[in-house]
Short mmCIF file of C-alpha atoms and ligand atoms in Angstrom, two decimals:
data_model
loop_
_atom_site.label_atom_id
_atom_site.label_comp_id
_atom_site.label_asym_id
_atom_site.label_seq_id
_atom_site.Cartn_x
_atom_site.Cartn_y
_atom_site.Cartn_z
CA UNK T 484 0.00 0.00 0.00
CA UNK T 485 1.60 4.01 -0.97
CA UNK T 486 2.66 5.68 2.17
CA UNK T 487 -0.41 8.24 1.74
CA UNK T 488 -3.09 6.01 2.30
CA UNK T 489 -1.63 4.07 5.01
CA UNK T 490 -1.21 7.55 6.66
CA UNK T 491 -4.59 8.12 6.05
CA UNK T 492 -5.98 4.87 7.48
CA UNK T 493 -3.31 5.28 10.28
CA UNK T 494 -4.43 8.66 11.46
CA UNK T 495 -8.20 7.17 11.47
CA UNK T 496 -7.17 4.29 13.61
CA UNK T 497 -5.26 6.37 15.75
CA UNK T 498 -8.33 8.88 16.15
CA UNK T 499 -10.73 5.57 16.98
CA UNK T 500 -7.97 4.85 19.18
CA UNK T 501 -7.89 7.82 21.65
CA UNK T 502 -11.90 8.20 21.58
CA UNK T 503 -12.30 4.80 23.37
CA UNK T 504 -9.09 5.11 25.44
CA UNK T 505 -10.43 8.61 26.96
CA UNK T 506 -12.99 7.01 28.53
CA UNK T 507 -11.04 5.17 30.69
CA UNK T 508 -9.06 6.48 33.50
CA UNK T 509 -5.38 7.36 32.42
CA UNK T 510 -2.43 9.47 34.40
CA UNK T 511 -1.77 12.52 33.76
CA UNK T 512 1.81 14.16 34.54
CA UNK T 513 3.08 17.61 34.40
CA UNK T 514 6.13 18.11 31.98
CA UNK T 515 8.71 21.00 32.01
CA UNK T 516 6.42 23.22 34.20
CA UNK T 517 3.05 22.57 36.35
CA UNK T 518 0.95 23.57 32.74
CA UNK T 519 2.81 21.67 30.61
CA UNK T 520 0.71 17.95 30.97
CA UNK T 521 0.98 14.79 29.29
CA UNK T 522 -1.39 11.84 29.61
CA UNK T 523 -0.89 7.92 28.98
CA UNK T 524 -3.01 8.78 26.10
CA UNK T 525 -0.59 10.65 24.36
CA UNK T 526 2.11 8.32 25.70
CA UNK T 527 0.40 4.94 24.12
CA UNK T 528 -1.04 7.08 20.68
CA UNK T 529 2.55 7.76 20.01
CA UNK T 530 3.66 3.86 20.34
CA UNK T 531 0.09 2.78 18.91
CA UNK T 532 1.44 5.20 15.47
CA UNK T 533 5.06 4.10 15.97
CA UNK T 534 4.39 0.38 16.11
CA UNK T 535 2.52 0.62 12.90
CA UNK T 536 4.54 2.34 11.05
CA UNK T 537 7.27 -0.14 12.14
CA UNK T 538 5.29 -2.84 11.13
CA UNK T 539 4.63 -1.87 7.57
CA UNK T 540 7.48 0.32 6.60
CA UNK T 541 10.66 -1.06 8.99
CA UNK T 542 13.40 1.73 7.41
CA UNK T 543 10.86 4.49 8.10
CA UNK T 544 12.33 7.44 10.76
CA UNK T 545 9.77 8.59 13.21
CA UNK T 546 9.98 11.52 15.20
CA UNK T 547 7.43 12.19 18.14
CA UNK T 548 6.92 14.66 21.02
CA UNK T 549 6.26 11.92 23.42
CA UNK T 550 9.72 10.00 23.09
CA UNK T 551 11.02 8.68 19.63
CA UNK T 552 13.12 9.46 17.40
CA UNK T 553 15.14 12.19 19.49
CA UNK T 554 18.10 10.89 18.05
CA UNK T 555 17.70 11.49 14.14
CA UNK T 556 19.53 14.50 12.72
CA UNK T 557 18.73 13.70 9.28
CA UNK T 558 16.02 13.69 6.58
CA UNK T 559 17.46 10.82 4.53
CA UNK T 560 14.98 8.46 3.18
CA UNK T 561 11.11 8.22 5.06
CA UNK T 562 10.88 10.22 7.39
CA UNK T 563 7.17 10.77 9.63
CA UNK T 564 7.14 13.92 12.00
CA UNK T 565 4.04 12.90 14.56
CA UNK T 566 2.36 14.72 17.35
CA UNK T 567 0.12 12.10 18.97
CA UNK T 568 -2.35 14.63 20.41
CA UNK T 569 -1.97 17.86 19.85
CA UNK T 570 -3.99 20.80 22.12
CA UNK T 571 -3.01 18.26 25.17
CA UNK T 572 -4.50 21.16 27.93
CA UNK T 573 -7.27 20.85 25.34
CA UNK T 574 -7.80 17.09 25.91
CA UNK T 575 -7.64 17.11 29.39
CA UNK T 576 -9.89 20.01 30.42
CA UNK T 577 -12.56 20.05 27.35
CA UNK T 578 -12.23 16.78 25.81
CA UNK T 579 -12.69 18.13 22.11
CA UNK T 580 -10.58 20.95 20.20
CA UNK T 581 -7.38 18.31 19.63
CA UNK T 582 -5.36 16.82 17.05
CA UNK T 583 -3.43 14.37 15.63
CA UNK T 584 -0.51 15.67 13.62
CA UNK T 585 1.71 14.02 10.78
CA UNK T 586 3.72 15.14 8.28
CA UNK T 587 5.65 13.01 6.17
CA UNK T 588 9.27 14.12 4.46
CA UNK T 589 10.76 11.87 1.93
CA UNK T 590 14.43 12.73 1.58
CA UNK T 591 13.48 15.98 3.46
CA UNK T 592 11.47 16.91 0.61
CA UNK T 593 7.34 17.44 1.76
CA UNK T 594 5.22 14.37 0.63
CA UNK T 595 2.23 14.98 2.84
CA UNK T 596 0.35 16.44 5.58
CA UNK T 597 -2.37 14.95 8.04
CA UNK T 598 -4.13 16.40 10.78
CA UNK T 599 -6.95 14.82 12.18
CA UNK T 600 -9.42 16.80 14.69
CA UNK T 601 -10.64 13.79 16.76
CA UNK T 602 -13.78 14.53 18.01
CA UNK T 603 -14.94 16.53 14.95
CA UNK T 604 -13.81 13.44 12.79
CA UNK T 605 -12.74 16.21 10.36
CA UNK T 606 -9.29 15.24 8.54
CA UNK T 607 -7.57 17.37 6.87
CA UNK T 608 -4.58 15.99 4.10
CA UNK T 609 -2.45 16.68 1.17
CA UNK T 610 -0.37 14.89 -0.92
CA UNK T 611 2.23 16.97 -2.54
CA UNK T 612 1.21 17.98 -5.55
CA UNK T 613 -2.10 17.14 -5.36
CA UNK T 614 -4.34 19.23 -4.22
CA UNK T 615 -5.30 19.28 -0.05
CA UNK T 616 -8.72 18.01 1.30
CA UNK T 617 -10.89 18.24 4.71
CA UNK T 618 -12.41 14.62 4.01
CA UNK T 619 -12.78 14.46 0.54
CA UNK T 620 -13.57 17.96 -0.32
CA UNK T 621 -11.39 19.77 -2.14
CA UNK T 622 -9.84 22.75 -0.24
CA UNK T 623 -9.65 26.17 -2.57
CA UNK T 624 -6.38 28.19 -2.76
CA UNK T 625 -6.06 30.72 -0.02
CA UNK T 626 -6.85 34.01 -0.65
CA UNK T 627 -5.17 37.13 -0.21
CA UNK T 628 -6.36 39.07 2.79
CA UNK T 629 -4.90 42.12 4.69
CA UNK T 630 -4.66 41.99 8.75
CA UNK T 631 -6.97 44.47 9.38
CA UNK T 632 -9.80 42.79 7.99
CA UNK T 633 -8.76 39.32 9.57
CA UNK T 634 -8.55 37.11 12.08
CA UNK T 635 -5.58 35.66 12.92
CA UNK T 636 -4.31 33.36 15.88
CA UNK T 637 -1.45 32.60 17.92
CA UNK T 638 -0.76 31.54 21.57
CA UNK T 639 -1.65 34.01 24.00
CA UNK T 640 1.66 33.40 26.37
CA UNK T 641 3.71 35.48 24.23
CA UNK T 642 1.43 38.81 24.44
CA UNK T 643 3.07 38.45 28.37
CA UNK T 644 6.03 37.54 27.04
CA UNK T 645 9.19 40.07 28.09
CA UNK T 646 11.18 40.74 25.47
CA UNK T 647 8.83 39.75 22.39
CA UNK T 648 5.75 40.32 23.28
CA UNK T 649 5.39 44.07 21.72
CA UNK T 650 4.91 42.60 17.78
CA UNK T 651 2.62 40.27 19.25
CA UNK T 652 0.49 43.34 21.00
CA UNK T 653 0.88 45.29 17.76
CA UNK T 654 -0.59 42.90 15.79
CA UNK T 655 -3.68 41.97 18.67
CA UNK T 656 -3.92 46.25 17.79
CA UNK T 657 -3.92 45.76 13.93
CA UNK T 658 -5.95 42.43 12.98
CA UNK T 659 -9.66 42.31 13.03
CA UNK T 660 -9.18 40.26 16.09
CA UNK T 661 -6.86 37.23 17.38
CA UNK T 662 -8.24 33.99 18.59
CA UNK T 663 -6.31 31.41 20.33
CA UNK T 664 -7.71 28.20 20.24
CA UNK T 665 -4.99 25.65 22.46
CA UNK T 666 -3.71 23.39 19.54
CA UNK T 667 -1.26 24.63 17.27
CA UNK T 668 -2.20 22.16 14.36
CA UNK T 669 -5.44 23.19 14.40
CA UNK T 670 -4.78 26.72 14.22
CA UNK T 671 -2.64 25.72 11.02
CA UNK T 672 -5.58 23.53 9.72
CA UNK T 673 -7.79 26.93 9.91
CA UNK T 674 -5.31 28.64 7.49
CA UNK T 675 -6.14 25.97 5.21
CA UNK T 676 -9.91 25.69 5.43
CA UNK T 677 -9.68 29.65 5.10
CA UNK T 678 -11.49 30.04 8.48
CA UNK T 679 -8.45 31.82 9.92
CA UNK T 680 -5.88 34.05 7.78
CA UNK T 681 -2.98 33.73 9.76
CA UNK T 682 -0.98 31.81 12.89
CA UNK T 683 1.80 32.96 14.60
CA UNK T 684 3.68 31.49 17.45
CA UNK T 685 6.66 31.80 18.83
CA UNK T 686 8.46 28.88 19.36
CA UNK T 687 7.02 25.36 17.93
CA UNK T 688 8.50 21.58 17.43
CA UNK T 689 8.42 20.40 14.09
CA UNK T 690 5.90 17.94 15.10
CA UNK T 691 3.22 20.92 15.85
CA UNK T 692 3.95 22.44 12.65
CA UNK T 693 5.34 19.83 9.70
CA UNK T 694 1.64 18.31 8.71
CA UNK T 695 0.00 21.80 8.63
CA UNK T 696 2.81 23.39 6.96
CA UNK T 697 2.83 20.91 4.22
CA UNK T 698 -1.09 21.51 3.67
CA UNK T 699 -0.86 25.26 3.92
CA UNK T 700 2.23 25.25 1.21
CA UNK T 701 -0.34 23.08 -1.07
CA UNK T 702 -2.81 25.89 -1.03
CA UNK T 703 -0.61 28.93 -2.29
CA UNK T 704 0.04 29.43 1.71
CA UNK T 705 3.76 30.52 2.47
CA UNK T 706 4.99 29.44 6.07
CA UNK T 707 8.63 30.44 7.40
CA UNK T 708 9.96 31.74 10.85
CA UNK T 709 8.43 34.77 12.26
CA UNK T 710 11.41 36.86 10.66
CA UNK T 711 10.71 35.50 7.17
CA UNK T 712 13.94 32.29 6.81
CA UNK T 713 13.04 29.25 6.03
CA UNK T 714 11.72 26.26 8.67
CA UNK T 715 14.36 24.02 9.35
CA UNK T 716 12.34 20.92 10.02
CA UNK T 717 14.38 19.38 12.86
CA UNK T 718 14.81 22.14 15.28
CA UNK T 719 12.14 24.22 17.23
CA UNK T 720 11.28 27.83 15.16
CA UNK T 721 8.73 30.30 15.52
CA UNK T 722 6.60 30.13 12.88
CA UNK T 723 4.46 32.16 10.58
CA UNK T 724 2.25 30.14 7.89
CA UNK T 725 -0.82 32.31 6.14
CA UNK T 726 -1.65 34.02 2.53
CA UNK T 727 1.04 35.64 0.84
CA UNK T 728 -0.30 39.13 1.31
CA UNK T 729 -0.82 38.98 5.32
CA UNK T 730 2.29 36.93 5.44
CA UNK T 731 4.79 40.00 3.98
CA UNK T 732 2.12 42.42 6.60
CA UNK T 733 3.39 40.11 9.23
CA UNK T 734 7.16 39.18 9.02
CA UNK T 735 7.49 43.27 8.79
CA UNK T 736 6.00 43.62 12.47
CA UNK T 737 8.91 41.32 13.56
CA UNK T 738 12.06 42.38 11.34
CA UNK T 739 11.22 46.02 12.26
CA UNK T 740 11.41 45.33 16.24
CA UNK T 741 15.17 44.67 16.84
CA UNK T 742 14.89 44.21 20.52
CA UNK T 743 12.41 40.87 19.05
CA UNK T 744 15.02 40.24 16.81
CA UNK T 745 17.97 40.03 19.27
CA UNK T 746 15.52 37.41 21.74
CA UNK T 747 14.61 35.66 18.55
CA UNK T 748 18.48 34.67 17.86
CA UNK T 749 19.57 33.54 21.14
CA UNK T 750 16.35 31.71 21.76
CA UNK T 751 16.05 29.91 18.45
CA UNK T 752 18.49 26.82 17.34
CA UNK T 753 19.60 26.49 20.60
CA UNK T 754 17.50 23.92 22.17
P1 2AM Z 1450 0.87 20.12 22.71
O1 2AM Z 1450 -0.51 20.19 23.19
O2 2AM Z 1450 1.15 18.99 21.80
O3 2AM Z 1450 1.89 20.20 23.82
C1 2AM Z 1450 -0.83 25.40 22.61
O4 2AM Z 1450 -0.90 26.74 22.33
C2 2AM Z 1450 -0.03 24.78 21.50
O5 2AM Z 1450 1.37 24.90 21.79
C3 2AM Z 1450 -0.27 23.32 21.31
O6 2AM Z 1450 -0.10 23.04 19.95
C4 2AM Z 1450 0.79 22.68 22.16
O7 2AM Z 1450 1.13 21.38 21.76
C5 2AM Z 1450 1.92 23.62 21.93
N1 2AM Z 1450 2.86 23.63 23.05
C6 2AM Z 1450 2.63 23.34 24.33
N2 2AM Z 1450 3.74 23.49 25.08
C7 2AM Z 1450 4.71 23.87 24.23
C8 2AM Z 1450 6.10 24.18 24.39
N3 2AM Z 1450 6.72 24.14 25.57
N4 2AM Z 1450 6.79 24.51 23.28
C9 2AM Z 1450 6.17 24.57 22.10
N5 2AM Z 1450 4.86 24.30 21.89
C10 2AM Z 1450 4.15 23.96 22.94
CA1 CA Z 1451 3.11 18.59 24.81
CA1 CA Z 1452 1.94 19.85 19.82
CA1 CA Z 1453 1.50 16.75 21.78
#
């Protein structure tokens, strides 16, 4: 079976998978601080993806938030990028408004991007160069739009944020309005439905960011760090993905603040 529709009957499975394990009772542990939470869920998603990948495809790479693959430093042959739920605050305290995330690189090169809102059932995927989908409707290009008649969204923490937050206030100032929704693939996924113009954060892993970005770049969407370079798939960026219009607005709110700029070096490619 091609690599795309395994992914796609993968991501379903995995979906099916969490919906009946939430039910149950499962742990959940704090992380690097007291907010930062992970559950057995996300834990036994990643090794439910993992082992079936490994099954099927046993020279694939896999990287995942929760464990594997920490070790790869290159893109050479297969390579799948996986957040097992993404919006994890979002599982835990509403129980919808999650993802799964997967984006799959061959040779570092995009192939294709899957994210999968589990309770809505909604999954969104593209194949490079081949058009993206929500199910299987057709998603239109994105269209141009200018920030002060959208909406755009981003993670509230860096509006507090010393240092950089004063782009990120600018910009609350300038769009129609900013929304913040807990799960960074969805955000992404809203770009490509056209529901959202714009998300901006700060500082993301590639396995937030490498299934929307591939879905976004399928729609005339351009995605790159907040001061315009390219994503570097393997490290943690801050990232900007939207239409090409409110993209060049954007990246200008961040080259032009040099106090951002000096933060955005030493905190970038560094960890
Ligand atoms: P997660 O739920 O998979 O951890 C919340 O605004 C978004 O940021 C989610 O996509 C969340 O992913 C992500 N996120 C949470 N903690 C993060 C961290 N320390 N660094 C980068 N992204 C993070
Ligand atoms: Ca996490
Ligand atoms: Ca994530
Ligand atoms: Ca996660």
């Amino acid at each position: 079976m091609e690599i795309y529709l395994f992914a796609k009957n993968l991501i379903q499975d995995a979906g099916a998978f969490i919906r009946e394990r939430m039910t149950e009772n499962y742990n959940i542990d704090s992380k690097s601080n007291r907010n930062d939470l992970v559950t057995d869920v996300d834990r036994e998603t990643e090794t439910f993806i993992y082992n079936r990948i490994g099954e099927k495809f046993k020279d694939h790479q896999i990287i995942g938030e929760e464990g594997h693959g920490f070790d790869i430093d290159d893109m050479k042959g297969v390579t799948w990028v996986v957040d097992p739920i993404d919006g994890t605050l979002n599982f835990v305290h509403q129980h919808e408004n999650f993802a799964i995330s997967i984006g799959i690189f061959i040779d570092g090169e995009p192939y294709a991007g899957l994210i999968l809102d589990v309770m809505k059932g909604d999954l969104y995927h593209a194949r490079h160069g081949e058009g993206a989908y929500i199910n299987d409707t057709q998603l239109t290009d994105i269209k141009d739009t200018e920030l002060k008649s959208s909406l755009v969204s981003t993670n509230s923490n860096w509006l507090v944020k010393d240092g950089i937050k004063k782009p990120f206030i600018q910009i609350v100032k300038d769009a129609r309005s900013v929304r913040s929704y807990g799960s960074a693939a969805l955000e992404i996924a809203n770009v490509a439905k056209g529901t959202s113009s714009a998300a901006l954060f700060y500082r993301l892993h590639s396995w937030d960011f490498a299934g929307g970005m591939i879905i976004v770049s399928e729609l005339g969407g351009l995605t790159t760090t907040l001061l315009g370079e390219e994503m570097r798939i393997l490290e943690t960026n801050s990232i900007l993905t939207g239409n090409k219009k409110i993209h060049s607005e954007l990246v200008q709110y961040f080259k032009d603040d040099d106090e951002f700029i000096e933060n955005h070096a030493r905190f970038h490619g560094l960890d």
